[in-house]
Coordinates of C-alpha atoms in Angstrom, one line a residue:
Chain A
M1 CA 107.1 41.6 81.4
T2 CA 103.5 42.3 82.2
N3 CA 102.8 38.7 83.5
Y4 CA 101.2 40.0 86.4
L5 CA 98.0 41.2 84.9
F6 CA 94.9 39.5 84.4
P7 CA 93.6 39.4 80.9
H8 CA 91.7 42.4 79.4
S9 CA 88.1 40.6 79.8
Y10 CA 88.4 40.8 83.7
K11 CA 88.1 44.1 83.9
R12 CA 84.5 44.2 82.7
I13 CA 83.7 41.2 85.2
G14 CA 85.3 43.6 88.0
W15 CA 83.1 46.6 87.3
L16 CA 79.9 44.2 87.1
L17 CA 81.1 42.9 90.6
F18 CA 82.0 46.2 92.2
V19 CA 79.1 48.4 91.2
P20 CA 76.5 46.2 92.9
T21 CA 78.5 45.3 95.8
A22 CA 79.8 49.1 96.7
V23 CA 76.1 50.2 96.3
F24 CA 75.0 47.6 98.8
F25 CA 78.0 48.7 101.3
I26 CA 77.2 52.2 101.2
L27 CA 73.5 51.3 102.0
W28 CA 74.7 48.9 104.6
M29 CA 76.9 51.6 106.6
A30 CA 74.3 54.3 105.9
G31 CA 71.8 52.0 107.6
V32 CA 69.2 51.6 104.9
V33 CA 69.7 48.0 104.8
G34 CA 70.5 45.5 107.6
D35 CA 72.8 42.3 108.0
I36 CA 71.9 39.6 105.8
E37 CA 72.1 36.7 108.0
I38 CA 73.8 33.7 106.6
P39 CA 74.6 30.4 108.3
L40 CA 78.1 29.6 109.3
P41 CA 80.1 27.2 107.6
K42 CA 79.7 23.6 108.9
I43 CA 83.6 23.6 110.3
F44 CA 82.7 26.5 112.9
R45 CA 79.3 24.4 114.1
F46 CA 81.7 21.6 114.9
Y47 CA 83.3 24.0 117.4
G48 CA 80.1 24.5 119.3
F49 CA 78.7 27.4 117.4
A50 CA 75.7 25.1 116.4
G51 CA 72.9 27.2 114.9
S52 CA 75.0 30.3 114.8
T53 CA 74.8 32.8 111.8
T54 CA 77.0 35.6 110.3
A55 CA 76.4 38.5 108.0
L56 CA 76.9 38.2 104.4
Q57 CA 78.5 42.0 104.5
T58 CA 81.3 40.6 106.9
T59 CA 82.3 37.3 105.2
I60 CA 81.5 37.0 101.3
L61 CA 80.7 40.6 100.2
P62 CA 84.3 41.9 101.2
V63 CA 86.1 39.2 99.3
I64 CA 83.7 39.9 96.1
L65 CA 84.8 43.6 96.8
I66 CA 88.6 43.0 96.7
A67 CA 88.4 40.6 93.8
A68 CA 86.6 43.2 92.1
L69 CA 89.1 46.1 92.6
L70 CA 91.9 43.6 91.7
F71 CA 90.2 43.1 88.5
I72 CA 89.5 46.7 87.5
G73 CA 93.0 48.0 88.7
F74 CA 95.1 45.0 87.4
S75 CA 93.4 43.7 84.2
K76 CA 95.5 44.4 81.0
E77 CA 94.2 47.6 79.3
E78 CA 92.9 47.2 75.6
D79 CA 96.2 49.7 74.7
E80 CA 98.2 48.2 77.1
D81 CA 101.8 49.2 77.0
E82 CA 104.9 50.6 79.1
Y83 CA 103.2 54.3 79.3
V84 CA 99.8 52.3 80.7
A85 CA 101.9 50.3 83.2
R86 CA 103.9 53.8 84.3
I87 CA 100.6 55.5 84.8
R88 CA 99.3 52.4 86.9
M89 CA 102.5 52.5 88.9
E90 CA 102.2 56.2 89.8
S91 CA 98.6 55.7 90.5
L92 CA 99.3 52.9 93.0
I93 CA 102.0 55.0 94.7
W94 CA 99.9 58.4 95.0
S95 CA 96.9 56.4 96.3
L96 CA 99.1 54.7 98.9
Y97 CA 99.9 58.5 100.0
V98 CA 96.6 59.4 100.0
N99 CA 95.5 56.4 101.8
Y100 CA 97.7 57.0 104.7
L101 CA 97.0 60.6 104.8
L102 CA 93.5 59.8 105.4
L103 CA 94.4 57.3 107.9
A104 CA 96.3 59.7 109.7
V105 CA 93.8 62.3 109.8
A106 CA 91.3 59.8 111.0
F107 CA 93.4 58.7 113.9
L108 CA 93.6 62.3 114.9
V109 CA 89.8 63.2 114.8
V110 CA 88.0 59.8 115.1
Y111 CA 87.6 58.3 118.7
G112 CA 86.2 55.4 120.4
V113 CA 83.7 53.0 118.6
E114 CA 83.3 55.1 115.6
F115 CA 86.9 54.1 114.6
L116 CA 85.6 50.8 113.8
T117 CA 84.0 52.5 110.7
V118 CA 87.6 53.8 109.9
T119 CA 88.9 50.4 110.2
W120 CA 86.4 48.9 108.0
V121 CA 86.5 51.8 105.1
G122 CA 90.2 51.6 105.6
L123 CA 90.5 48.3 104.3
F124 CA 89.5 49.3 100.8
T125 CA 90.5 52.9 100.5
L126 CA 93.8 52.1 99.1
L127 CA 92.3 50.1 96.3
I128 CA 89.2 52.4 95.5
V129 CA 91.4 55.4 95.4
F130 CA 94.2 53.5 93.4
V131 CA 91.2 52.5 90.8
F132 CA 89.7 55.6 90.2
R133 CA 92.7 57.7 90.0
F134 CA 94.1 55.1 87.5
Q135 CA 91.0 55.2 85.3
W136 CA 91.0 59.1 85.5
K137 CA 94.6 59.4 84.3
L138 CA 93.9 56.9 81.6
Y139 CA 90.6 58.8 80.5
Q140 CA 92.8 62.2 80.4
T141 CA 95.7 60.7 78.4
R142 CA 93.3 58.9 75.8
K143 CA 91.1 62.4 75.6
L144 CA 94.0 64.2 75.1
V145 CA 95.0 62.5 72.0
K146 CA 91.5 62.3 70.6
D147 CA 91.0 66.0 71.0
E148 CA 94.3 66.6 69.0
K149 CA 93.1 64.8 65.9
Chain B
M1 CA 116.1 64.3 77.6
K2 CA 114.5 65.6 74.3
N3 CA 114.1 63.8 71.2
S4 CA 113.3 64.2 67.5
I5 CA 110.4 62.1 66.9
K6 CA 108.2 64.7 65.5
V7 CA 110.6 65.8 63.0
E8 CA 111.5 62.1 62.0
R9 CA 107.9 61.3 61.5
A10 CA 107.7 64.4 59.3
I11 CA 110.7 63.3 57.3
K12 CA 109.2 59.7 57.0
N13 CA 105.6 61.3 56.8
I14 CA 103.6 59.2 59.2
T15 CA 101.3 60.4 61.7
Q16 CA 101.7 59.7 65.5
E17 CA 99.1 56.6 65.0
Q18 CA 101.2 55.0 62.1
L19 CA 104.4 55.5 64.1
A20 CA 102.4 53.6 67.3
Q21 CA 101.3 50.8 65.1
L22 CA 105.0 50.3 63.6
V23 CA 106.6 50.0 67.3
Q24 CA 103.5 48.4 68.9
V25 CA 102.3 51.1 71.6
S26 CA 99.2 53.1 71.8
R27 CA 99.0 56.5 70.2
Q28 CA 99.1 58.0 73.6
T29 CA 102.5 56.8 74.4
I30 CA 104.2 58.4 71.4
N31 CA 102.1 61.6 72.4
A32 CA 103.5 61.7 75.7
I33 CA 107.1 60.8 74.3
E34 CA 106.7 63.8 71.9
L35 CA 105.7 66.2 74.6
G36 CA 108.7 64.9 76.8
K37 CA 106.1 63.9 79.4
Y38 CA 107.5 60.0 79.2
N39 CA 110.9 58.7 78.6
P40 CA 110.7 55.3 76.5
S41 CA 112.2 52.2 77.7
T42 CA 115.3 51.2 75.9
T43 CA 113.4 48.4 73.9
L44 CA 110.9 51.0 72.7
A45 CA 113.8 53.4 71.9
L46 CA 115.5 50.7 69.8
K47 CA 112.3 49.9 68.1
M48 CA 111.9 53.7 67.0
S49 CA 115.5 53.8 65.8
Q50 CA 114.8 50.6 63.7
V51 CA 111.7 52.2 62.2
F52 CA 113.4 55.6 61.3
G53 CA 116.6 53.6 60.1
K54 CA 118.6 56.0 62.6
G55 CA 120.7 55.6 65.6
V56 CA 118.9 56.2 69.0
N57 CA 121.5 58.9 69.7
E58 CA 120.2 60.6 66.7
I59 CA 116.6 60.5 67.8
F60 CA 117.2 61.2 71.7
Q61 CA 119.4 63.4 73.2
L62 CA 120.6 64.1 76.8
E63 CA 119.8 67.5 78.1
D64 CA 122.0 69.3 80.8
T65 CA 119.3 69.1 83.3
D66 CA 119.5 65.1 83.0
W67 CA 122.7 65.3 85.1
K68 CA 122.6 65.7 88.8
E69 CA 124.3 69.3 89.5
E70 CA 127.9 69.2 90.4
K71 CA 128.4 69.9 94.2

């Protein structure tokens, strides 16, 4: 029934990957840290880009961020059952609405080259909003039960 | 939909936690069902029916609001 989920242990891996990567991205976007140059893979050098470099921030780090967010949101919870699955689904729909609402506002108020930032952040907002909304709802339902004892 | 899980639990003298273990879900789920915040799957309803030794119809009942209004 829930065979599309990662094992529970992946959730911890997800958080361990997410926190440093997210902190780094925020510092990068704020201009505190610059690009970390890495050489292009060999295949590109073949096409005449010899000696070219690219930035870690625009290659490997987004991949890590995506993996981290998927691991957090789509790993089995310790108490995974049909109600958790429901909360996950509701959070996903909710974050989809929020994501496109934010994007619509951004289309109206952000112009020119600044919009590049919007597209960058926008690549991750759906997953980020989903993960935090989902974890928050889980926390609330667990707390509700604990308080009743 | 309303349900009489709380009553059935009282009859059987088991806590939410114990019922949760018997039907293999978390306590949050039992709590949400009792509060009417969540409708269980057919599978879970049948598991409860087995635990309480009663028909699903006796534990879960439809309400008027479950039907679409007649036009």
